[in-house]
CSV table of C-alpha atoms in Angstrom, one decimal:
chain,number,residue,atom,x,y,z
A,4,MET,CA,0.0,0.0,0.0
A,5,PRO,CA,1.6,3.3,-1.0
A,6,HIS,CA,2.1,5.9,1.6
A,7,SER,CA,4.4,8.5,0.0
A,8,VAL,CA,4.2,9.4,-3.6
A,9,ALA,CA,5.5,12.5,-5.4
A,10,GLY,CA,5.1,13.6,-9.0
A,11,VAL,CA,2.8,15.2,-11.6
A,12,ALA,CA,1.0,13.2,-14.2
A,13,PRO,CA,1.5,14.0,-17.9
A,14,GLY,CA,-0.5,17.1,-18.9
A,15,ALA,CA,-0.5,18.8,-15.5
A,16,THR,CA,0.8,22.3,-15.2
A,17,LYS,CA,4.1,23.0,-13.5
A,18,ALA,CA,4.9,25.3,-10.7
A,19,PRO,CA,5.8,28.9,-11.6
A,20,ASP,CA,9.5,29.4,-12.5
A,21,GLY,CA,11.6,29.6,-9.4
A,22,ALA,CA,9.0,27.9,-7.2
A,23,SER,CA,9.2,24.4,-5.7
A,24,ASP,CA,7.2,21.8,-7.5
A,25,THR,CA,6.0,20.3,-4.2
A,26,ILE,CA,2.9,22.0,-2.9
A,27,ILE,CA,2.0,19.7,0.1
A,28,GLU,CA,4.1,17.4,2.2
A,29,THR,CA,3.0,15.6,5.4
A,30,VAL,CA,4.9,13.3,7.6
A,31,GLY,CA,3.1,11.2,10.3
A,32,LEU,CA,0.3,13.7,10.3
A,33,THR,CA,-2.3,12.7,13.0
A,34,LYS,CA,-5.4,14.3,14.4
A,35,ARG,CA,-7.5,12.8,17.2
A,36,TYR,CA,-10.8,13.9,18.6
A,37,GLY,CA,-10.9,12.4,22.0
A,38,LYS,CA,-10.1,8.7,21.6
A,39,GLN,CA,-11.1,8.6,18.0
A,40,VAL,CA,-8.5,9.1,15.3
A,41,ALA,CA,-9.8,11.4,12.5
A,42,LEU,CA,-6.5,11.2,10.6
A,43,GLY,CA,-3.8,8.7,11.3
A,44,ASN,CA,-0.1,8.8,10.5
A,45,LEU,CA,-0.5,10.4,7.0
A,46,ASP,CA,2.6,10.5,4.9
A,47,VAL,CA,2.1,12.0,1.4
A,48,THR,CA,4.0,14.3,-1.0
A,49,ILE,CA,2.0,16.1,-3.6
A,50,ALA,CA,3.4,18.1,-6.6
A,51,HIS,CA,2.0,21.1,-8.4
A,52,GLY,CA,-1.1,20.2,-10.5
A,53,ALA,CA,-4.7,19.3,-10.3
A,54,VAL,CA,-5.1,16.9,-7.3
A,55,GLY,CA,-8.2,15.0,-6.2
A,56,LEU,CA,-8.7,14.3,-2.5
A,57,LEU,CA,-11.2,11.4,-2.7
A,58,GLY,CA,-13.1,9.7,0.1
A,59,ALA,CA,-16.6,9.1,1.4
A,60,ASN,CA,-18.3,11.6,3.7
A,61,GLY,CA,-16.6,11.2,7.0
A,62,ALA,CA,-13.3,9.8,5.6
A,63,GLY,CA,-11.2,12.6,7.1
A,64,LYS,CA,-11.0,14.9,4.1
A,65,THR,CA,-12.2,18.0,5.8
A,66,THR,CA,-9.9,17.3,8.8
A,67,LEU,CA,-7.0,17.2,6.5
A,68,LEU,CA,-7.9,20.5,4.8
A,69,ARG,CA,-8.2,22.2,8.2
A,70,LEU,CA,-4.8,20.9,9.2
A,71,LEU,CA,-3.2,22.0,5.9
A,72,LEU,CA,-4.8,25.5,6.3
A,73,GLY,CA,-3.4,25.8,9.8
A,74,LEU,CA,-6.9,26.1,11.3
A,75,THR,CA,-6.3,23.3,13.7
A,76,ARG,CA,-3.2,21.8,15.1
A,77,PRO,CA,-2.1,18.2,14.6
A,78,ASP,CA,-1.6,15.9,17.6
A,79,ALA,CA,1.4,14.4,15.9
A,80,GLY,CA,3.5,14.8,12.7
A,81,THR,CA,4.2,17.7,10.5
A,82,ALA,CA,2.7,19.3,7.3
A,83,THR,CA,4.1,21.9,4.9
A,84,VAL,CA,2.1,23.8,2.3
A,85,LEU,CA,3.9,25.8,-0.4
A,86,GLY,CA,7.1,25.4,1.8
A,87,HIS,CA,5.5,26.8,5.0
A,88,ASP,CA,5.0,24.7,8.1
A,89,THR,CA,1.4,24.6,9.2
A,90,ARG,CA,2.4,24.9,12.9
A,91,GLY,CA,4.8,27.8,12.5
A,92,ASP,CA,3.5,29.8,9.5
A,93,PRO,CA,-0.3,29.4,9.4
A,94,VAL,CA,-0.9,33.0,8.5
A,95,LYS,CA,1.6,32.9,5.6
A,96,ILE,CA,-0.1,29.8,4.3
A,97,ARG,CA,-3.5,31.5,4.3
A,98,GLN,CA,-2.0,34.5,2.5
A,99,ARG,CA,-0.8,32.2,-0.3
A,100,VAL,CA,-3.7,29.7,-0.4
A,101,GLY,CA,-7.3,30.1,-1.3
A,102,PHE,CA,-10.2,28.1,0.2
A,103,MET,CA,-13.7,27.4,-1.1
A,104,PRO,CA,-15.7,25.9,1.8
A,105,GLU,CA,-18.4,23.3,1.3
A,106,SER,CA,-20.9,25.0,3.7
A,107,ASP,CA,-23.2,27.9,2.6
A,108,CYS,CA,-21.4,30.6,4.6
A,109,LEU,CA,-22.0,33.7,2.4
A,110,PRO,CA,-23.4,36.9,3.9
A,111,ARG,CA,-26.9,37.5,2.5
A,112,ASP,CA,-27.3,41.3,2.5
A,113,VAL,CA,-24.3,42.4,0.6
A,114,THR,CA,-23.5,42.3,-3.1
A,115,ALA,CA,-21.1,39.9,-4.7
A,116,ALA,CA,-18.8,42.8,-5.6
A,117,ASP,CA,-18.7,44.1,-2.0
A,118,PHE,CA,-18.1,40.7,-0.5
A,119,VAL,CA,-15.4,39.5,-2.9
A,120,GLY,CA,-13.8,43.0,-2.7
A,121,HIS,CA,-13.8,42.8,1.1
A,122,MET,CA,-12.1,39.4,1.0
A,123,ALA,CA,-9.5,40.8,-1.3
A,124,GLU,CA,-8.8,43.6,1.2
A,125,MET,CA,-8.6,41.0,4.0
A,126,SER,CA,-5.8,39.3,1.9
A,127,GLY,CA,-3.8,42.6,2.0
A,128,LEU,CA,-4.7,44.3,-1.2
A,129,PRO,CA,-5.3,48.1,-1.2
A,130,THR,CA,-9.0,49.1,-1.5
A,131,ARG,CA,-8.9,50.3,-5.1
A,132,THR,CA,-6.9,47.3,-6.2
A,133,ALA,CA,-9.2,45.0,-4.3
A,134,ARG,CA,-12.2,46.4,-6.0
A,135,GLN,CA,-10.7,46.0,-9.4
A,136,ARG,CA,-9.5,42.5,-8.6
A,137,ALA,CA,-13.0,41.6,-7.4
A,138,ALA,CA,-14.5,42.8,-10.7
A,139,ASP,CA,-12.0,40.8,-12.7
A,140,VAL,CA,-12.6,37.5,-10.9
A,141,LEU,CA,-16.3,37.8,-10.9
A,142,TYR,CA,-16.1,38.2,-14.6
A,143,GLN,CA,-13.9,35.1,-14.8
A,144,VAL,CA,-16.5,33.0,-12.9
A,145,GLY,CA,-19.4,34.3,-15.0
A,146,LEU,CA,-21.0,36.8,-12.5
A,147,ASP,CA,-20.1,40.0,-14.3
A,148,GLU,CA,-23.6,41.2,-14.8
A,149,GLU,CA,-24.8,40.0,-11.3
A,150,ARG,CA,-22.0,41.4,-9.3
A,151,TYR,CA,-24.1,44.3,-7.9
A,152,ARG,CA,-27.0,42.1,-6.8
A,153,LEU,CA,-27.5,41.0,-3.2
A,154,ILE,CA,-26.2,37.5,-2.6
A,155,LYS,CA,-29.5,36.4,-0.9
A,156,GLY,CA,-31.1,36.4,-4.3
A,157,PHE,CA,-28.6,34.1,-5.9
A,158,SER,CA,-29.2,30.5,-7.0
A,159,THR,CA,-27.1,27.7,-5.6
A,160,GLY,CA,-24.9,27.7,-8.7
A,161,MET,CA,-24.3,31.5,-8.4
A,162,LYS,CA,-23.4,31.2,-4.7
A,163,GLN,CA,-20.8,28.5,-5.6
A,164,ARG,CA,-19.3,30.8,-8.1
A,165,VAL,CA,-19.1,33.6,-5.5
A,166,LYS,CA,-17.3,31.2,-3.2
A,167,LEU,CA,-14.9,30.3,-6.0
A,168,ALA,CA,-14.3,34.0,-6.7
A,169,GLN,CA,-13.3,34.8,-3.2
A,170,ALA,CA,-11.0,31.8,-3.1
A,171,ILE,CA,-8.9,33.1,-6.0
A,172,VAL,CA,-9.3,36.9,-5.6
A,173,HIS,CA,-5.8,37.3,-4.0
A,174,ASP,CA,-4.1,35.3,-6.8
A,175,PRO,CA,-3.1,32.3,-4.7
A,176,GLY,CA,-0.6,29.7,-5.7
A,177,LEU,CA,-2.9,26.9,-4.5
A,178,VAL,CA,-6.6,26.7,-3.9
A,179,PHE,CA,-8.5,24.1,-1.8
A,180,LEU,CA,-12.0,23.4,-3.1
A,181,ASP,CA,-14.2,21.5,-0.6
A,182,GLU,CA,-17.0,19.7,-2.5
A,183,PRO,CA,-17.2,22.5,-5.2
A,184,THR,CA,-20.2,20.9,-7.0
A,185,ASN,CA,-22.3,20.3,-3.9
A,186,GLY,CA,-26.0,21.0,-4.6
A,187,LEU,CA,-25.5,21.7,-8.3
A,188,ASP,CA,-27.7,20.2,-11.1
A,189,PRO,CA,-25.9,18.5,-14.0
A,190,ARG,CA,-25.5,21.7,-16.0
A,191,GLY,CA,-24.2,23.6,-13.0
A,192,ARG,CA,-21.7,20.8,-12.3
A,193,ASP,CA,-20.4,20.9,-15.8
A,194,ASP,CA,-20.0,24.7,-15.6
A,195,MET,CA,-18.2,24.6,-12.3
A,196,LEU,CA,-15.8,21.8,-13.3
A,197,ALA,CA,-15.0,23.8,-16.5
A,198,LEU,CA,-14.3,26.9,-14.4
A,199,ILE,CA,-12.0,24.9,-12.1
A,200,ASP,CA,-10.2,23.4,-15.1
A,201,ARG,CA,-9.7,26.8,-16.7
A,202,ILE,CA,-8.4,28.3,-13.4
A,203,HIS,CA,-5.8,25.5,-13.2
A,204,ARG,CA,-4.7,25.4,-16.8
A,205,GLN,CA,-4.9,29.0,-17.8
A,206,LEU,CA,-4.0,30.8,-14.5
A,207,GLY,CA,-1.5,28.2,-13.4
A,208,ILE,CA,-3.1,27.8,-9.9
A,209,ALA,CA,-2.6,24.4,-8.3
A,210,VAL,CA,-6.0,23.0,-7.2
A,211,VAL,CA,-6.9,20.4,-4.6
A,212,ILE,CA,-10.5,19.2,-5.0
A,213,SER,CA,-12.0,17.4,-2.0
A,214,SER,CA,-14.9,15.3,-3.2
A,215,HIS,CA,-16.8,12.1,-2.8
A,216,ILE,CA,-17.8,12.2,-6.5
A,217,LEU,CA,-15.4,10.1,-8.6
A,218,GLU,CA,-16.5,11.5,-11.9
A,219,ASP,CA,-15.6,15.0,-10.8
A,220,ILE,CA,-12.1,13.9,-9.8
A,221,GLU,CA,-11.5,11.8,-12.9
A,222,ARG,CA,-12.6,14.7,-15.2
A,223,ILE,CA,-10.3,17.4,-13.7
A,224,CYS,CA,-7.4,15.8,-11.9
A,225,SER,CA,-4.2,14.1,-12.9
A,226,PHE,CA,-3.3,12.9,-9.4
A,227,VAL,CA,-5.5,11.4,-6.8
A,228,VAL,CA,-5.2,10.9,-3.0
A,229,ILE,CA,-7.7,8.4,-1.6
A,230,ILE,CA,-8.3,8.3,2.2
A,231,ASP,CA,-10.8,6.2,4.2
A,232,ASN,CA,-11.4,6.1,7.9
A,233,GLY,CA,-8.5,8.6,8.3
A,234,ARG,CA,-6.0,6.4,6.6
A,235,LEU,CA,-4.1,6.9,3.3
A,236,LEU,CA,-5.1,4.2,0.9
A,237,PHE,CA,-3.7,5.4,-2.4
A,238,ALA,CA,-1.7,8.4,-3.8
A,239,GLN,CA,-0.7,8.2,-7.4
A,240,PRO,CA,-1.2,9.7,-10.9
A,241,ILE,CA,-4.6,8.5,-12.1
A,242,GLY,CA,-3.6,7.2,-15.5
A,243,GLU,CA,-0.6,5.4,-14.2
A,244,ARG,CA,-2.6,3.1,-11.9
A,245,ALA,CA,-5.2,2.5,-14.6
A,246,GLY,CA,-2.6,1.1,-16.9
A,247,GLU,CA,-1.4,-1.3,-14.2
A,248,GLU,CA,-4.8,-2.8,-13.2
A,249,GLY,CA,-6.9,-3.2,-16.2
A,250,GLU,CA,-8.9,-6.3,-17.1
A,251,ILE,CA,-9.9,-8.4,-20.1
A,252,LEU,CA,-13.6,-8.4,-21.0
A,253,VAL,CA,-14.7,-11.7,-22.5
A,254,ARG,CA,-18.1,-12.6,-24.1
A,255,VAL,CA,-18.9,-16.1,-25.1
A,256,ASP,CA,-22.0,-17.8,-26.6
A,257,ALA,CA,-22.5,-20.4,-23.9
A,258,ALA,CA,-21.0,-22.1,-20.8
A,259,HIS,CA,-20.2,-18.8,-19.1
A,260,GLU,CA,-19.8,-20.4,-15.6
A,261,ASP,CA,-17.7,-23.3,-16.9
A,262,VAL,CA,-15.3,-20.9,-18.7
A,263,ALA,CA,-15.1,-18.7,-15.5
A,264,GLY,CA,-14.4,-21.8,-13.4
A,265,ARG,CA,-11.6,-23.0,-15.7
A,266,LEU,CA,-10.0,-19.5,-15.6
A,267,ARG,CA,-10.1,-19.4,-11.8
A,268,LEU,CA,-8.5,-22.8,-11.7
A,269,ARG,CA,-5.6,-21.3,-13.6
A,270,GLY,CA,-5.2,-18.6,-11.0
A,271,LEU,CA,-7.1,-15.7,-12.7
A,272,ASP,CA,-9.5,-13.4,-11.0
A,273,VAL,CA,-12.9,-13.6,-12.8
A,274,ARG,CA,-16.0,-11.5,-12.3
A,275,MET,CA,-19.4,-12.1,-14.0
A,276,LEU,CA,-20.8,-8.8,-15.4
A,277,ASP,CA,-24.4,-8.2,-16.4
A,278,GLY,CA,-24.2,-7.7,-20.1
A,279,GLY,CA,-28.0,-6.9,-20.5
A,280,PHE,CA,-29.7,-8.3,-23.5
A,281,GLU,CA,-26.3,-9.4,-25.0
A,282,GLY,CA,-25.8,-11.8,-22.1
A,283,PRO,CA,-23.1,-12.1,-19.3
A,284,GLU,CA,-19.6,-10.8,-19.8
A,285,LEU,CA,-16.5,-12.1,-17.9
A,286,ALA,CA,-14.0,-9.6,-16.5
A,287,VAL,CA,-10.6,-11.3,-16.2
A,288,ARG,CA,-7.6,-10.0,-14.2
A,289,PRO,CA,-4.7,-9.5,-14.5
A,290,VAL,CA,-4.0,-8.5,-18.1
A,291,SER,CA,-1.1,-10.7,-19.4
A,292,ASP,CA,-0.1,-12.9,-22.2
A,293,GLU,CA,-0.8,-15.9,-20.0
A,294,ALA,CA,-4.3,-14.7,-19.3
A,295,TYR,CA,-5.1,-14.4,-23.1
A,296,ASP,CA,-3.7,-17.9,-23.6
A,297,ALA,CA,-5.9,-19.3,-20.8
A,298,ILE,CA,-9.0,-17.6,-22.2
A,299,ARG,CA,-8.3,-19.0,-25.7
A,300,ASP,CA,-7.7,-22.5,-24.4
A,301,SER,CA,-10.7,-22.6,-22.0
A,302,VAL,CA,-13.1,-21.3,-24.6
A,303,ALA,CA,-11.8,-23.8,-27.2
A,304,ASP,CA,-11.9,-26.8,-24.8
A,305,LEU,CA,-15.5,-26.1,-23.9
A,306,ASP,CA,-16.6,-25.1,-27.4
A,307,ALA,CA,-18.1,-22.0,-25.8
A,308,GLY,CA,-17.9,-19.8,-28.9
A,309,LEU,CA,-15.8,-16.7,-28.4
A,310,ARG,CA,-17.8,-13.6,-29.4
A,311,SER,CA,-15.6,-10.8,-28.2
A,312,LEU,CA,-12.3,-10.2,-26.4
A,313,ARG,CA,-11.1,-6.7,-25.5
A,314,PRO,CA,-8.9,-5.1,-22.8
A,315,ARG,CA,-10.3,-2.4,-20.6
A,316,ALA,CA,-8.2,0.1,-18.6
A,317,SER,CA,-9.1,0.3,-14.9
A,318,SER,CA,-11.2,3.3,-14.1
A,319,LEU,CA,-10.9,5.5,-11.0
A,320,GLU,CA,-14.0,3.8,-9.7
A,321,ASP,CA,-12.3,0.4,-10.0
A,322,VAL,CA,-9.2,1.7,-8.1
A,323,TYR,CA,-11.3,3.3,-5.4
A,324,LEU,CA,-13.5,0.3,-4.8
A,325,SER,CA,-10.5,-2.1,-4.8
A,326,HIS,CA,-8.7,-0.1,-2.2
A,327,VAL,CA,-11.6,0.9,0.0
A,328,GLY,CA,-13.0,-2.7,-0.2
A,329,ALA,CA,-9.7,-4.1,1.0
A,330,GLU,CA,-9.4,-1.5,3.7
A,331,ARG,CA,-12.9,-2.3,5.0
A,332,ALA,CA,-12.4,-6.0,5.1
A,333,PRO,CA,-13.0,-7.3,8.7
A,334,ARG,CA,-10.1,-6.5,11.0
A,335,ALA,CA,-9.6,-5.7,14.6
A,336,GLU,CA,-10.2,-2.1,15.8
A,337,PRO,CA,-10.3,-0.2,12.5
A,338,VAL,CA,-9.1,3.4,13.0
A,339,GLY,CA,-11.9,5.8,13.5
A,340,ALA,CA,-14.6,3.2,13.1
A,341,GLY,CA,-18.1,4.2,14.0
A,342,GLU,CA,-17.5,8.0,13.9
A,343,GLU,CA,-18.1,10.4,11.1
A,344,GLN,CA,-14.8,12.2,10.9
A,345,ARG,CA,-14.7,15.8,9.8
């Protein structure tokens, strides 16, 4: 099980010239609430890029974000963000990092322009510069015409855009986005993900997207960190893992169970998939020359009639389920069991 991985997958943006490529590093990072461990002994190194922080609700994602922002202190271990230690330099971290919270925390009786401008001033920008910067980012997130409306009249999608605008108004090097598509309809989700992708690729801002929605992570991110019950399960470029753990999809005319049984006897992992009106399909792992030979021989021996044979790369869902499933297999005293960790 990997515990410390560094690197940027192909296609990710690089850090600005002169800056370190590493944006986050934790060593033994631990946070307890009473006797419960919300985050346990986390070792991970993350390079500049679009990073997905993936886990079910209560997995420990928000606890990790609070630790990285210096909003809460760890019980053990260390963490650095953009080269600053979270214990010693929390204010410097928040000066250089943006944060889009999951909760609906916007003031109701102010305009978007006033609120985002105020947040820019809180970041240290002079009043006139803050006002201009607020107008610029509200235009970037698609709220140019609505910037003088009161926030209480905004839709959920517009409020999410305001939260995104305040997170980037001070031109951070890194932005944390906590469930950025929460509450959005499919059109709103698409628009928000497109905005995040543009902020990362065009503005060069590193993004960490905390989410339980695999599709969002797979669409935007080149690197994923999976945590469950406060434990690190996986940290690696998304495409790299997919290439390692694909499967062979096999469709035959008859004797599906017999073919599956023969393949299992030869040491292969076989799942029966529901193929709908076309009939069952076998998913065979691992992908290898020996597996293809075994499929050929088994189908021929049973005269099952081979209809199709194709490789399929492992999806992020496959990776997530394989790691979380293994982690949740029965064992003594799982860390943080029974508590929803935030």
